[in-house]
Short mmCIF file of C-alpha atoms in Angstrom, two decimals:
data_model
loop_
_atom_site.label_atom_id
_atom_site.label_comp_id
_atom_site.label_asym_id
_atom_site.label_seq_id
_atom_site.Cartn_x
_atom_site.Cartn_y
_atom_site.Cartn_z
CA UNK A 429 -31.44 -61.00 129.66
CA UNK A 430 -33.96 -58.34 130.15
CA UNK A 431 -34.04 -59.04 134.06
CA UNK A 432 -30.18 -59.07 134.08
CA UNK A 433 -30.32 -55.69 132.44
CA UNK A 434 -33.00 -54.09 134.78
CA UNK A 435 -31.29 -55.45 137.84
CA UNK A 436 -28.08 -53.76 136.74
CA UNK A 437 -29.92 -50.48 136.16
CA UNK A 438 -31.31 -50.66 139.67
CA UNK A 439 -27.90 -51.59 141.24
CA UNK A 440 -26.54 -47.99 140.94
CA UNK A 441 -27.35 -44.39 140.00
CA UNK A 442 -23.89 -44.43 138.28
CA UNK A 443 -24.88 -47.23 135.84
CA UNK A 444 -24.42 -44.89 132.81
CA UNK A 445 -21.06 -43.71 133.95
CA UNK A 446 -17.72 -45.21 132.64
CA UNK A 447 -16.21 -44.89 136.11
CA UNK A 448 -18.79 -47.33 137.52
CA UNK A 449 -16.46 -50.31 138.13
CA UNK A 450 -18.56 -53.27 137.58
CA UNK A 451 -19.80 -51.91 134.24
CA UNK A 452 -21.96 -49.44 132.44
CA UNK A 453 -24.47 -48.97 129.57
CA UNK A 454 -23.57 -48.49 126.07
CA UNK A 455 -25.97 -47.76 123.33
CA UNK A 456 -25.49 -48.90 119.82
CA UNK A 457 -27.26 -48.69 116.21
CA UNK A 458 -28.03 -51.17 113.59
CA UNK A 459 -27.93 -48.72 110.79
CA UNK A 460 -30.13 -49.77 107.89
CA UNK A 461 -30.12 -48.54 104.42
CA UNK A 462 -33.29 -46.87 103.12
CA UNK A 463 -34.46 -50.01 101.46
CA UNK A 464 -33.69 -52.12 104.64
CA UNK A 465 -31.30 -54.28 102.61
CA UNK A 466 -28.08 -53.38 103.82
CA UNK A 467 -26.48 -52.31 107.13
CA UNK A 468 -23.40 -49.79 107.43
CA UNK A 469 -20.73 -51.24 109.61
CA UNK A 470 -17.63 -49.63 111.22
CA UNK A 471 -14.17 -51.51 111.06
CA UNK A 472 -13.44 -50.66 114.61
CA UNK A 473 -9.98 -49.07 115.09
CA UNK A 474 -9.36 -50.42 118.62
CA UNK A 475 -11.23 -53.95 118.30
CA UNK A 476 -10.00 -54.38 114.53
CA UNK A 477 -13.48 -55.98 113.49
CA UNK A 478 -16.77 -55.07 111.73
CA UNK A 479 -19.20 -53.95 114.30
CA UNK A 480 -22.31 -51.55 114.53
CA UNK A 481 -21.66 -48.10 115.58
CA UNK A 482 -21.93 -47.45 119.26
CA UNK A 483 -20.59 -46.26 122.33
CA UNK A 484 -20.67 -45.11 126.09
CA UNK A 485 -23.75 -43.61 127.61
CA UNK A 486 -21.50 -41.16 129.56
CA UNK A 487 -24.21 -40.26 132.09
CA UNK A 488 -26.96 -40.16 129.50
CA UNK A 489 -29.71 -42.53 130.65
CA UNK A 490 -31.53 -42.09 127.15
CA UNK A 491 -29.83 -44.90 125.47
CA UNK A 492 -31.99 -44.60 122.35
CA UNK A 493 -30.51 -40.92 122.11
CA UNK A 494 -26.98 -42.42 122.67
CA UNK A 495 -27.35 -44.89 119.74
CA UNK A 496 -28.43 -42.11 117.46
CA UNK A 497 -25.66 -39.91 118.44
CA UNK A 498 -22.98 -42.61 118.19
CA UNK A 499 -24.47 -43.49 114.67
CA UNK A 500 -24.26 -39.93 113.56
CA UNK A 501 -20.93 -39.42 114.87
CA UNK A 502 -19.12 -42.69 113.64
CA UNK A 503 -20.94 -42.50 110.26
CA UNK A 504 -21.12 -38.85 109.41
CA UNK A 505 -24.71 -39.82 108.05
CA UNK A 506 -27.38 -37.16 108.63
CA UNK A 507 -31.22 -37.56 108.66
CA UNK A 508 -30.99 -40.79 110.54
CA UNK A 509 -34.24 -41.89 112.37
CA UNK A 510 -34.23 -44.36 115.34
CA UNK A 511 -36.92 -46.64 116.16
CA UNK A 512 -38.42 -46.44 119.86
CA UNK A 513 -38.40 -50.03 120.49
CA UNK A 514 -35.22 -51.86 121.61
CA UNK A 515 -33.87 -54.09 118.96
CA UNK A 516 -31.35 -56.23 121.03
CA UNK A 517 -29.58 -56.37 124.33
CA UNK A 518 -26.11 -57.72 124.85
CA UNK A 519 -23.78 -57.82 127.66
CA UNK A 520 -20.23 -58.29 126.86
CA UNK A 521 -17.11 -58.61 128.87
CA UNK A 522 -14.36 -55.88 128.11
CA UNK A 523 -10.91 -57.01 129.32
CA UNK A 524 -8.36 -54.89 131.22
CA UNK A 525 -6.68 -52.41 128.97
CA UNK A 526 -4.16 -49.80 129.63
CA UNK A 527 -4.64 -49.78 133.14
CA UNK A 528 -8.50 -49.87 133.04
CA UNK A 529 -9.90 -52.66 134.83
CA UNK A 530 -12.14 -55.27 133.03
CA UNK A 531 -15.71 -54.49 133.28
CA UNK A 532 -19.05 -55.31 131.44
CA UNK A 533 -20.81 -53.51 128.86
CA UNK A 534 -24.64 -53.60 128.90
CA UNK A 535 -25.27 -52.59 125.53
CA UNK A 536 -28.87 -51.50 124.39
CA UNK A 537 -29.34 -51.63 120.69
CA UNK A 538 -31.61 -49.82 118.45
CA UNK A 539 -32.55 -49.89 114.82
CA UNK A 540 -31.48 -46.76 113.09
CA UNK A 541 -32.53 -46.00 109.51
CA UNK A 542 -30.86 -43.97 106.74
CA UNK A 543 -33.50 -41.62 105.08
CA UNK A 544 -31.15 -39.14 103.17
CA UNK A 545 -27.93 -39.61 101.59
CA UNK A 546 -26.08 -42.65 102.32
CA UNK A 547 -22.68 -41.29 101.77
CA UNK A 548 -20.77 -41.79 105.15
CA UNK A 549 -17.56 -40.17 106.63
CA UNK A 550 -14.90 -42.32 108.32
CA UNK A 551 -14.38 -41.14 111.90
CA UNK A 552 -10.98 -41.46 113.84
CA UNK A 553 -12.75 -44.57 115.62
CA UNK A 554 -12.76 -46.57 112.30
CA UNK A 555 -10.30 -48.15 109.93
CA UNK A 556 -13.43 -48.20 107.26
CA UNK A 557 -17.08 -48.05 107.00
CA UNK A 558 -18.98 -50.26 104.61
CA UNK A 559 -22.50 -50.98 103.49
CA UNK A 560 -22.90 -54.85 103.92
CA UNK A 561 -25.98 -56.80 102.50
CA UNK A 562 -28.18 -57.58 105.45
CA UNK A 563 -28.36 -61.25 104.30
CA UNK A 564 -24.57 -61.66 104.48
CA UNK A 565 -24.21 -60.16 108.10
CA UNK A 566 -27.04 -62.41 109.34
CA UNK A 567 -25.30 -65.65 107.68
CA UNK A 568 -21.76 -65.17 107.71
CA UNK A 569 -20.16 -66.64 111.07
CA UNK A 570 -17.05 -64.20 110.45
CA UNK A 571 -19.17 -61.55 112.01
CA UNK A 572 -19.85 -61.19 115.76
CA UNK A 573 -22.57 -63.50 116.72
CA UNK A 574 -24.54 -60.63 118.35
CA UNK A 575 -24.37 -58.78 115.06
CA UNK A 576 -25.49 -61.67 113.14
CA UNK A 577 -28.38 -61.88 115.75
CA UNK A 578 -29.55 -58.24 115.04
CA UNK A 579 -29.21 -58.70 111.25
CA UNK A 580 -31.47 -61.88 111.38
CA UNK A 581 -33.94 -60.04 113.57
CA UNK A 582 -34.14 -57.32 110.98
CA UNK A 583 -34.82 -59.60 108.12
CA UNK A 584 -37.62 -61.22 109.92
CA UNK A 585 -39.24 -57.85 110.46
CA UNK A 586 -41.61 -56.36 108.00
CA UNK A 587 -39.81 -53.51 105.78
#
């Protein structure tokens, strides 16, 4: 998977731009509570399922910064910190929608921690936000498999 992402990054200077036809980079964040026991998920308005916050790079090659920005924008949380290491890589197909051709999202995912208030604000991109027990997300097959994988990785890490 790492080589796939490296090859894609080397394939075009536009790999972080939405208009890049084959696909583009996105950044997302698994937001953990201060006690590392819960994760804040968004019930995505367009996709109608629980997911981690994230979004398009829109030309920003610093995907760590993209993940943090998206976490802040989509949750309203302040005082978030982002770890420097990549937590997960996930490539997923986005089907054609409203005249936009199908394309790949190369999602680079980071662990983001809440350090201040855990009071969130629901954005226009979400139906809802909810703090979920990390153990539930890691084990409940109702969640997206890649989300389950990230939660399991967090449970394996020291606090």
